[in-house]
Amino acid sequence: MATALITGPASGIGRAFADKLALEGYDLVLVSRDEARLKEVATDISRLHGVACEVLAADLTDADDLARVEERFRTGPVEVLVNNAAFGQKKPFWANTIEAEENQLDLLVRVVLRLTHAAVLPMIERGSGAVINVSSVAGFLQRNVYSAHKAWVTNFSAGLAVELHSKGVAVMALCPGFVHTEFHERMGMDKSLIPSFLWLDAGDLVDAAWKDLMRGKAISIPTRRYKLIVAAARYTPRALIARVSTVGLDGGRRRA
């Protein structure tokens, strides 16, 4: 049975991916800092879907822990990688410590780079495999540090998808907007500020993303409304975007 590795699988988009891939018949490697919660999720998924779930507790911003996760790609075949680990910043860039900003950069950029590199090398040798990097619609809006990180994830994934297509390896950036998860509550975000029509269900999002991956898409943007937002952003002056996006898609600085 094929194996998928998912970072940040305890809730929200990550948990939806865990359930989806289990339904598709994949055994799972679940990666997060919270070992106790990972074990609960692993037990639940195994009970519901009858697949094997390996728990790999790791703080991905720690060099030694990240190296252990990278090693997992060398010790056994992983057919699908989902880079979904998240990071939240309540304050704007200038109000955070540089250490906090570097932690966000590490998790949202450096970890994606390193785990993707570790994953695709054996995938190229096998001639098969897929990487899904969870980005954000915020990456199309030049607003803040979070948007910059997500713009990098989207461009990195799209470029790599072109390079690896001929080698049988698929790479896709998933760019959601606002998704109903517990993350927003933990960050203290006032969800009432966001129009109800912009909220997405994590399960529906992941189902659509998986279809896009099977179709060979390099960038997956959920729903027509978010596709229209991205299209409009490409032709809207940056100054206007900055004025109207005071909260920001995907929670702006509040969502990572």
XYZ file of N, CA and C in Angstrom:
768
model
N 0.839 -1.189 0.000
C 0.000 0.000 0.000
C 0.886 1.256 0.000
N 0.525 2.257 -0.809
C 1.285 3.497 -0.892
C 1.157 4.300 0.396
N 2.112 5.197 0.615
C 2.161 5.983 1.841
C 2.155 7.462 1.518
N 1.453 8.260 2.348
C 1.447 9.716 2.233
C 1.926 10.311 3.541
N 2.733 11.361 3.459
C 3.196 12.080 4.643
C 2.540 13.455 4.664
N 1.949 13.804 5.817
C 1.213 15.059 5.959
C 1.743 15.810 7.168
N 2.101 17.076 6.977
C 2.468 17.907 8.115
C 1.232 18.703 8.558
N 1.115 18.909 9.866
C -0.035 19.631 10.408
C -1.353 18.919 10.184
N -1.448 17.599 10.514
C -2.643 16.828 10.173
C -3.700 16.753 11.284
N -3.506 17.460 12.384
C -4.385 17.256 13.538
C -5.768 17.856 13.349
N -5.886 18.892 12.516
C -7.186 19.544 12.353
C -7.220 20.268 11.017
N -8.375 20.823 10.699
C -8.519 21.675 9.533
C -8.145 21.015 8.223
N -7.411 21.733 7.391
C -7.042 21.234 6.063
C -6.198 19.976 6.171
N -5.266 19.953 7.121
C -4.413 18.776 7.288
C -5.204 17.538 7.636
N -6.164 17.665 8.546
C -6.991 16.508 8.906
C -7.862 16.085 7.725
N -8.375 17.052 6.976
C -9.165 16.714 5.797
C -8.326 15.948 4.775
N -7.065 16.335 4.611
C -6.182 15.585 3.721
C -5.924 14.181 4.259
N -5.767 14.060 5.569
C -5.535 12.740 6.152
C -6.711 11.815 5.874
N -7.923 12.317 6.060
C -9.108 11.496 5.793
C -9.231 11.168 4.307
N -8.972 12.150 3.455
C -9.089 11.935 2.010
C -8.090 10.896 1.523
N -6.842 11.027 1.943
C -5.820 10.088 1.488
C -6.038 8.701 2.068
N -6.549 8.622 3.282
C -6.895 7.320 3.850
C -8.006 6.669 3.025
N -9.005 7.456 2.630
C -10.085 6.928 1.787
C -9.557 6.473 0.426
N -8.494 7.133 -0.044
C -7.884 6.751 -1.321
C -6.986 5.519 -1.170
N -6.843 5.022 0.068
C -6.086 3.795 0.299
C -4.649 3.984 0.719
N -4.262 5.197 1.085
C -2.880 5.448 1.510
C -2.700 5.185 3.002
N -1.614 4.508 3.355
C -1.140 4.561 4.733
C -0.571 5.962 4.965
N -0.540 6.382 6.243
C -0.184 7.763 6.533
C 0.998 7.883 7.481
N 1.805 8.913 7.259
C 2.804 9.368 8.225
C 2.350 10.758 8.657
N 2.048 10.921 9.933
C 1.487 12.161 10.458
C 2.556 12.917 11.234
N 2.797 14.163 10.858
C 3.895 14.940 11.434
C 3.363 16.215 12.086
N 3.678 16.375 13.372
C 3.300 17.571 14.109
C 4.084 17.602 15.410
N 4.047 18.740 16.114
C 4.754 18.839 17.398
C 4.042 18.092 18.510
N 2.719 18.050 18.465
C 1.912 17.521 19.569
C 1.742 16.011 19.413
N 2.614 15.248 20.075
C 2.591 13.798 19.914
C 1.305 13.181 20.434
N 0.817 13.681 21.574
C -0.402 13.108 22.154
C -1.587 13.278 21.207
N -1.704 14.461 20.628
C -2.820 14.678 19.709
C -2.630 13.888 18.422
N -1.400 13.782 17.950
C -1.141 12.965 16.765
C -1.597 11.530 16.968
N -1.319 10.996 18.146
C -1.717 9.615 18.434
C -3.233 9.469 18.432
N -3.929 10.467 18.947
C -5.392 10.432 18.925
C -5.902 10.442 17.489
N -5.325 11.309 16.666
C -5.735 11.389 15.260
C -5.421 10.085 14.534
N -4.242 9.530 14.788
C -3.847 8.275 14.139
C -4.807 7.151 14.503
N -5.160 7.057 15.779
C -6.104 6.023 16.230
C -7.456 6.195 15.557
N -7.921 7.444 15.478
C -9.221 7.737 14.894
C -9.244 7.384 13.406
N -8.202 7.779 12.681
C -8.163 7.510 11.240
C -8.047 6.013 10.967
N -7.222 5.331 11.736
C -7.091 3.877 11.557
C -8.419 3.179 11.799
N -9.146 3.631 12.822
C -10.450 3.034 13.136
C -11.463 3.304 12.032
N -11.465 4.533 11.515
C -12.451 4.919 10.508
C -12.159 4.324 9.140
N -10.868 4.252 8.776
C -10.521 3.943 7.386
C -9.699 2.669 7.217
N -9.240 2.081 8.312
C -8.514 0.817 8.222
C -7.150 0.908 7.598
N -6.481 2.062 7.725
C -5.124 2.212 7.193
C -4.146 2.329 8.353
N -2.881 2.097 8.053
C -1.832 2.243 9.068
C -1.439 3.709 9.179
N -1.260 4.176 10.412
C -0.872 5.569 10.649
C 0.381 5.611 11.516
N 1.439 6.133 10.958
C 2.696 6.303 11.681
C 2.757 7.711 12.258
N 3.084 7.817 13.534
C 3.183 9.115 14.201
C 4.642 9.548 14.245
N 4.908 10.756 13.746
C 6.260 11.300 13.749
C 6.204 12.690 14.381
N 6.422 12.749 15.694
C 6.360 14.013 16.421
C 7.628 14.816 16.142
N 7.462 16.053 15.667
C 8.625 16.870 15.310
C 8.233 18.336 15.280
N 9.135 19.172 15.795
C 9.034 20.616 15.633
C 9.824 20.955 14.377
N 9.137 21.283 13.316
C 9.796 21.450 12.025
C 10.707 22.672 11.963
N 10.605 23.555 12.946
C 11.542 24.688 12.985
C 12.822 24.343 13.735
N 12.893 23.133 14.266
C 14.105 22.645 14.920
C 14.906 21.831 13.908
N 16.176 22.158 13.765
C 16.995 21.529 12.712
C 17.072 20.018 12.862
N 17.242 19.538 14.089
C 17.360 18.091 14.301
C 16.039 17.384 14.002
N 14.931 17.977 14.441
C 13.628 17.370 14.169
C 13.327 17.370 12.673
N 13.639 18.464 12.008
C 13.416 18.530 10.562
C 14.246 17.479 9.842
N 15.471 17.268 10.289
C 16.332 16.249 9.681
C 15.728 14.853 9.851
N 15.071 14.584 10.989
C 14.426 13.281 11.194
C 13.290 13.070 10.201
N 12.541 14.128 9.927
C 11.444 14.003 8.958
C 12.006 13.806 7.551
N 13.056 14.530 7.211
C 13.702 14.342 5.902
C 14.202 12.912 5.747
N 14.747 12.356 6.815
C 15.261 10.986 6.776
C 14.154 9.985 6.478
N 12.916 10.313 6.899
C 11.791 9.394 6.673
C 11.562 9.131 5.185
N 11.880 10.079 4.343
C 11.716 9.871 2.901
C 12.750 8.895 2.346
N 13.840 8.706 3.073
C 14.894 7.800 2.626
C 14.729 6.396 3.195
N 13.976 6.262 4.282
C 13.845 4.957 4.938
C 12.674 4.132 4.419
N 11.777 4.750 3.697
C 10.641 4.027 3.137
C 9.943 4.892 2.116
N 9.368 4.305 1.065
C 8.765 5.101 -0.007
C 7.568 5.926 0.469
N 7.557 7.192 0.100
C 6.430 8.094 0.353
C 5.949 8.595 -0.999
N 4.747 8.238 -1.351
C 4.221 8.559 -2.670
C 3.630 9.969 -2.738
N 3.109 10.459 -1.614
C 2.485 11.787 -1.591
C 2.985 12.553 -0.373
N 3.412 13.792 -0.581
C 3.756 14.711 0.505
C 2.762 15.855 0.493
N 2.194 16.164 1.663
C 1.347 17.347 1.829
C 2.017 18.269 2.839
N 2.567 19.374 2.353
C 3.171 20.387 3.224
C 2.068 21.336 3.686
N 1.630 21.163 4.940
C 0.488 21.919 5.435
C 0.752 22.592 6.778
N 1.950 22.445 7.340
C 2.229 23.026 8.652
C 1.989 24.529 8.628
N 1.390 25.047 9.718
C 0.957 26.439 9.753
C 1.668 27.230 10.836
N 1.577 28.548 10.702
C 2.193 29.449 11.678
C 1.334 30.701 11.759
N 1.065 31.173 12.974
C 0.226 32.349 13.145
C 0.961 33.521 13.771
N 0.739 34.708 13.225
C 1.279 35.948 13.790
C 0.117 36.909 14.016
N -0.122 37.300 15.256
C -1.186 38.260 15.537
C -0.765 39.690 15.197
N 0.500 39.985 15.379
C 0.981 41.359 15.239
C 1.545 41.601 13.836
N 1.613 42.884 13.429
C 2.270 43.193 12.153
C 3.777 42.996 12.267
N 4.446 43.008 11.120
C 5.878 42.715 11.033
C 6.708 43.516 12.036
N 6.494 44.810 12.087
C 7.346 45.669 12.914
C 7.118 45.484 14.413
N 5.992 44.858 14.790
C 5.691 44.665 16.204
C 6.151 43.302 16.715
N 6.589 42.436 15.827
C 7.087 41.116 16.218
C 8.597 41.163 16.439
N 9.084 40.225 17.228
C 10.535 40.077 17.336
C 11.061 39.474 16.036
N 12.310 39.721 15.750
C 12.884 39.140 14.537
C 12.936 37.621 14.646
N 13.043 37.112 15.880
C 13.043 35.655 16.077
C 11.698 35.054 15.667
N 10.598 35.746 16.024
C 9.275 35.259 15.633
C 9.110 35.274 14.117
N 9.605 36.334 13.480
C 9.513 36.413 12.026
C 10.355 35.330 11.357
N 11.513 35.046 11.926
C 12.356 33.991 11.350
C 11.706 32.620 11.527
N 11.007 32.411 12.637
C 10.292 31.144 12.830
C 9.217 30.969 11.765
N 8.498 32.049 11.479
C 7.472 31.973 10.441
C 8.106 31.704 9.077
N 9.192 32.402 8.779
C 9.901 32.174 7.514
C 10.368 30.724 7.417
N 10.920 30.201 8.501
C 11.400 28.820 8.501
C 10.278 27.848 8.190
N 9.138 27.998 8.872
C 8.071 27.014 8.724
C 7.360 27.132 7.383
N 7.109 28.347 6.935
C 6.321 28.525 5.722
C 7.141 28.468 4.435
N 8.455 28.673 4.546
C 9.299 28.672 3.345
C 10.387 27.600 3.426
N 11.251 27.716 4.408
C 12.408 26.813 4.472
C 11.988 25.352 4.629
N 11.010 25.085 5.477
C 10.549 23.706 5.671
C 9.931 23.160 4.394
N 9.140 23.975 3.710
C 8.550 23.540 2.438
C 9.642 23.205 1.430
N 10.657 24.057 1.364
C 11.780 23.814 0.457
C 12.475 22.495 0.775
N 12.830 22.295 2.043
C 13.614 21.124 2.424
C 12.807 19.832 2.300
N 11.572 19.829 2.760
C 10.787 18.595 2.682
C 10.442 18.254 1.236
N 10.173 19.264 0.429
C 9.922 18.993 -0.986
C 11.164 18.392 -1.634
N 12.321 18.937 -1.332
C 13.570 18.408 -1.882
C 13.785 16.966 -1.450
N 13.566 16.692 -0.162
C 13.741 15.324 0.344
C 12.760 14.362 -0.297
N 11.550 14.841 -0.596
C 10.515 13.969 -1.151
C 10.728 13.666 -2.625
N 11.111 14.692 -3.407
C 11.118 14.492 -4.861
C 12.303 13.664 -5.342
N 13.395 13.644 -4.605
C 14.537 12.847 -5.061
C 14.170 11.372 -5.233
N 13.604 10.704 -4.216
C 13.195 9.310 -4.433
C 12.021 9.176 -5.395
N 11.156 10.196 -5.455
C 10.045 10.143 -6.415
C 10.573 10.123 -7.843
N 11.588 10.930 -8.122
C 12.189 10.949 -9.455
C 12.787 9.582 -9.789
N 13.447 8.968 -8.820
C 14.031 7.646 -9.044
C 12.952 6.617 -9.369
N 11.795 6.712 -8.692
C 10.695 5.765 -8.944
C 9.903 6.124 -10.186
N 9.950 7.385 -10.574
C 9.154 7.842 -11.706
C 7.712 8.109 -11.354
N 7.425 8.335 -10.073
C 6.053 8.618 -9.656
C 6.059 9.322 -8.298
N 4.981 10.058 -8.034
C 4.830 10.726 -6.753
C 4.187 12.086 -6.927
N 3.768 12.673 -5.799
C 3.098 13.971 -5.850
C 3.409 14.763 -4.588
N 3.528 16.069 -4.759
C 3.728 17.003 -3.651
C 2.636 18.061 -3.724
N 1.930 18.245 -2.622
C 0.940 19.317 -2.508
C 1.439 20.287 -1.447
N 1.712 21.514 -1.856
C 2.147 22.555 -0.931
C 0.978 23.499 -0.672
N 0.524 23.542 0.569
C -0.628 24.381 0.898
C -0.163 25.833 0.972
N -0.620 26.627 0.022
C -0.275 28.038 -0.047
C -1.496 28.847 0.373
N -1.814 29.914 -0.341
C -2.944 30.762 0.026
C -3.262 31.740 -1.086
N -4.531 32.090 -1.205
C -4.926 33.179 -2.084
C -4.231 34.475 -1.670
N -3.883 34.587 -0.390
C -3.172 35.775 0.092
C -1.867 36.004 -0.662
N -1.291 34.937 -1.226
C -0.056 35.077 -1.975
C -0.199 35.886 -3.249
N -1.449 36.071 -3.715
C -1.685 36.885 -4.904
C -1.937 38.346 -4.553
N -1.984 38.648 -3.252
C -2.226 40.011 -2.773
C -0.982 40.507 -2.047
N -0.355 41.534 -2.544
C 0.920 42.004 -1.991
C 0.650 42.836 -0.740
N 0.432 42.143 0.391
C -0.006 42.841 1.589
C 1.019 42.853 2.717
N 1.585 41.698 3.036
C 2.378 41.593 4.261
C 3.367 40.435 4.140
N 4.035 40.143 5.242
C 5.039 39.078 5.235
C 4.403 37.732 4.904
N 3.239 37.462 5.483
C 2.543 36.206 5.203
C 2.259 36.051 3.714
N 1.750 37.129 3.093
C 1.491 37.087 1.654
C 2.768 36.801 0.867
N 3.872 37.394 1.299
C 5.148 37.174 0.615
C 5.580 35.719 0.703
N 5.443 35.126 1.890
C 5.800 33.713 2.052
C 4.942 32.831 1.152
N 3.633 33.110 1.120
C 2.734 32.269 0.332
C 2.926 32.493 -1.170
N 3.305 33.711 -1.565
C 3.639 33.941 -2.978
C 4.832 33.082 -3.375
N 5.810 32.975 -2.481
C 6.971 32.125 -2.759
C 6.537 30.669 -2.920
N 5.686 30.178 -2.014
C 5.248 28.781 -2.082
C 4.554 28.500 -3.409
N 3.679 29.409 -3.828
C 2.945 29.202 -5.074
C 3.885 29.200 -6.281
N 4.778 30.165 -6.351
C 5.697 30.245 -7.494
C 6.700 29.097 -7.503
N 7.199 28.743 -6.341
C 8.108 27.599 -6.226
C 7.436 26.325 -6.727
N 6.204 26.095 -6.291
C 5.489 24.872 -6.661
C 5.165 24.836 -8.146
N 4.698 25.961 -8.676
C 4.332 26.006 -10.094
C 5.544 25.795 -10.990
N 6.664 26.400 -10.622
C 7.878 26.209 -11.410
C 8.385 24.785 -11.351
N 8.362 24.207 -10.159
C 8.830 22.833 -9.994
C 7.926 21.852 -10.727
N 6.636 22.166 -10.777
C 5.697 21.297 -11.492
C 6.082 21.159 -12.957
N 6.500 22.257 -13.570
C 6.917 22.227 -14.977
C 8.171 21.372 -15.137
N 9.121 21.548 -14.232
C 10.397 20.838 -14.329
C 10.248 19.331 -14.114
N 9.316 18.926 -13.252
C 9.217 17.515 -12.865
C 8.140 16.740 -13.615
N 7.350 17.434 -14.424
C 6.260 16.742 -15.132
C 6.782 15.581 -15.971
N 7.865 15.804 -16.686
C 8.399 14.769 -17.570
C 9.004 13.603 -16.799
N 9.232 13.783 -15.522
C 9.821 12.727 -14.685
C 8.761 11.939 -13.927
N 7.485 12.221 -14.193
C 6.405 11.477 -13.563
C 6.029 11.965 -12.177
N 6.528 13.125 -11.766
C 6.268 13.665 -10.429
C 5.397 14.909 -10.556
N 4.293 14.935 -9.826
C 3.375 16.071 -9.845
C 3.639 16.969 -8.642
N 3.587 18.272 -8.867
C 3.707 19.253 -7.786
C 2.589 20.261 -7.962
N 1.905 20.587 -6.867
C 0.776 21.521 -6.949
C 0.743 22.425 -5.727
N 0.489 23.704 -5.955
C 0.219 24.652 -4.875
C -1.290 24.742 -4.693
N -1.757 24.511 -3.470
C -3.165 24.674 -3.138
C -3.330 26.047 -2.487
N -4.188 26.884 -3.071
C -4.317 28.272 -2.631
C -5.729 28.549 -2.118
N -6.014 28.171 -0.880
C -7.346 28.426 -0.332
C -7.502 29.868 0.136
N -8.738 30.239 0.387
C -9.033 31.484 1.077
C -9.335 31.167 2.527
N -10.457 31.683 3.030
C -10.839 31.408 4.414
C -11.452 30.019 4.515
N -10.955 29.227 5.444
C -11.429 27.854 5.628
C -11.861 27.676 7.081
N -13.005 27.035 7.282
C -13.486 26.777 8.642
C -12.540 25.787 9.339
N -11.707 26.291 10.228
C -10.818 25.457 11.032
C -10.747 26.058 12.429
N -10.135 25.325 13.353
C -9.985 25.841 14.717
C -8.877 26.885 14.815
N -8.103 27.037 13.752
C -6.971 27.962 13.786
C -7.405 29.390 14.119
N -8.513 29.822 13.515
C -8.952 31.193 13.698
C -9.366 31.464 15.144
N -9.988 30.461 15.772
C -10.350 30.629 17.173
C -9.109 30.734 18.054
N -8.101 29.897 17.765
C -6.872 29.941 18.560
C -6.164 31.278 18.421
N -6.290 31.905 17.258
C -5.638 33.180 17.019
C -6.468 34.366 17.497
N -7.687 34.104 17.971
C -8.539 35.182 18.443
C -9.098 36.038 17.327
N -9.237 35.482 16.135
C -9.737 36.238 14.987
C -11.247 36.390 15.070
N -11.745 37.585 14.793
C -13.179 37.849 14.752
C -13.700 37.406 13.386
N -14.265 36.205 13.346
C -14.704 35.637 12.069
C -15.884 36.387 11.477
N -16.582 37.169 12.309
C -17.735 37.920 11.806
C -17.314 39.021 10.832
N -16.027 39.369 10.828
C -15.536 40.384 9.903
C -15.502 39.882 8.462
N -15.546 38.561 8.303
C -15.427 37.961 6.969
C -16.814 37.578 6.462
N -17.204 38.015 5.268
C -18.510 37.629 4.715
C -18.658 36.112 4.656
N -19.845 35.636 4.948
C -20.078 34.189 5.039
C -19.783 33.468 3.726
N -19.983 34.150 2.590
C -19.785 33.469 1.306
C -18.317 33.190 1.007
N -17.400 33.793 1.780
C -15.980 33.548 1.562
C -15.447 32.341 2.340
N -16.255 31.820 3.253
C -15.779 30.692 4.060
C -15.938 29.382 3.302
N -14.917 28.524 3.415
C -14.905 27.227 2.741
C -14.889 26.091 3.753
N -15.414 24.962 3.345
C -15.346 23.741 4.153
C -14.069 22.988 3.803
N -13.330 22.562 4.824
C -12.036 21.918 4.590
C -12.174 20.641 3.762
N -13.194 19.856 4.038
C -13.392 18.621 3.294
C -13.670 18.867 1.821
N -14.544 19.844 1.536
C -14.843 20.187 0.146
C -13.592 20.719 -0.558
N -12.827 21.541 0.158
C -11.596 22.097 -0.398
C -10.628 21.001 -0.818
N -10.430 20.028 0.063
C -9.475 18.958 -0.206
C -9.968 18.052 -1.339
N -11.262 17.772 -1.380
C -11.809 16.970 -2.484
C -11.528 17.643 -3.825
N -11.767 18.959 -3.885
C -11.528 19.696 -5.125
C -10.040 19.738 -5.460
N -9.198 19.897 -4.424
C -7.753 19.941 -4.651
C -7.240 18.617 -5.201
N -7.746 17.512 -4.669
C -7.308 16.196 -5.144
C -7.696 15.988 -6.609
N -8.884 16.456 -6.988
C -9.298 16.369 -8.391
C -8.377 17.201 -9.272
N -8.007 18.384 -8.792
C -7.092 19.227 -9.558
C -5.728 18.562 -9.719
N -5.249 17.910 -8.658
C -3.972 17.197 -8.749
C -4.064 16.093 -9.788
N -5.156 15.334 -9.789
C -5.334 14.252 -10.753
C -5.426 14.783 -12.187
N -5.882 16.025 -12.315
C -5.975 16.642 -13.653
C -4.646 17.235 -14.109
N -3.664 17.236 -13.213
C -2.354 17.756 -13.572
C -2.183 19.245 -13.374
N -3.041 19.873 -12.579
C -2.923 21.309 -12.358
C -1.747 21.617 -11.437
N -1.058 22.713 -11.731
C 0.059 23.142 -10.894
C -0.387 24.081 -9.780
N -1.508 24.765 -9.985
C -2.069 25.673 -8.980
C -3.558 25.371 -8.859
N -4.006 25.139 -7.631
C -5.413 24.861 -7.367
C -6.001 26.005 -6.551
N -6.973 26.707 -7.138
C -7.671 27.785 -6.447
C -9.128 27.362 -6.293
N -9.626 27.264 -5.055
C -10.959 26.702 -4.849
C -12.077 27.672 -5.213
N -13.118 27.155 -5.810
C -14.376 27.841 -6.116
C -14.208 28.984 -7.122
N -15.297 29.260 -7.804
C -15.291 30.337 -8.794
C -15.071 31.691 -8.139
N -15.602 31.869 -6.928
C -15.471 33.185 -6.297
C -14.018 33.518 -5.990
N -13.242 32.534 -5.557
C -11.837 32.813 -5.299
C -11.029 32.923 -6.587
N -11.417 32.189 -7.595
C -10.763 32.362 -8.906
C -10.986 33.780 -9.424
N -12.194 34.317 -9.222
C -12.487 35.678 -9.654
C -11.683 36.695 -8.844
N -11.529 36.443 -7.545
C -10.741 37.338 -6.694
C -9.294 37.386 -7.173
N -8.740 36.205 -7.476
C -7.356 36.160 -7.950
C -7.221 36.855 -9.302
N -8.180 36.624 -10.194
C -8.135 37.272 -11.509
C -8.220 38.783 -11.364
N -9.096 39.253 -10.479
C -9.243 40.689 -10.272
C -7.974 41.289 -9.680
N -7.330 40.532 -8.771
C -6.121 41.033 -8.113
C -4.998 41.283 -9.116
N -4.974 40.516 -10.180
C -3.914 40.661 -11.178
C -4.012 41.980 -11.935
N -5.228 42.565 -11.958
C -5.430 43.787 -12.734
C -5.799 44.982 -11.854
N -5.715 44.797 -10.537
C -6.049 45.872 -9.606
C -4.770 46.538 -9.100
N -4.712 47.852 -9.094
C -3.512 48.533 -8.581
C -3.193 48.103 -7.149
N -1.915 47.941 -6.851
C -1.505 47.472 -5.529
C -1.969 48.398 -4.418
N -1.979 49.691 -4.667
C -2.401 50.642 -3.640
C -3.859 50.415 -3.260
N -4.691 50.095 -4.247
C -6.106 49.841 -3.965
C -6.274 48.554 -3.183
N -5.510 47.515 -3.548
C -5.564 46.257 -2.800
C -5.207 46.493 -1.349
N -4.185 47.288 -1.111
C -3.750 47.555 0.260
C -4.830 48.256 1.058
N -5.610 49.146 0.413
C -6.645 49.885 1.129
C -7.836 49.013 1.482
N -8.226 48.105 0.583
C -9.456 47.347 0.808
C -9.232 46.045 1.558
N -8.009 45.563 1.637
C -7.760 44.258 2.266
C -7.190 44.441 3.666
N -7.914 45.129 4.532
C -7.432 45.404 5.884
C -7.373 44.152 6.734
N -8.222 43.174 6.439
C -8.158 41.902 7.159
C -7.318 40.914 6.386
N -7.566 40.796 5.091
C -6.736 39.924 4.253
C -7.299 38.544 4.097
N -7.202 38.005 2.911
C -7.636 36.646 2.670
C -6.791 35.680 3.485
N -7.454 34.631 3.945
C -6.805 33.625 4.779
C -6.390 34.218 6.123
N -7.007 35.352 6.502
C -6.729 35.960 7.784
C -5.540 36.888 7.770
N -4.926 37.149 6.599
C -3.772 38.029 6.549
C -2.700 37.572 7.515
N -2.253 38.481 8.359
C -1.188 38.115 9.273
C -1.668 37.180 10.368
N -2.994 37.006 10.484
C -3.522 36.163 11.536
C -3.512 34.689 11.150
N -3.357 34.390 9.886
C -3.454 33.002 9.440
C -2.155 32.601 8.777
N -1.612 31.424 9.188
C -0.397 30.967 8.526
C -0.408 29.480 8.450
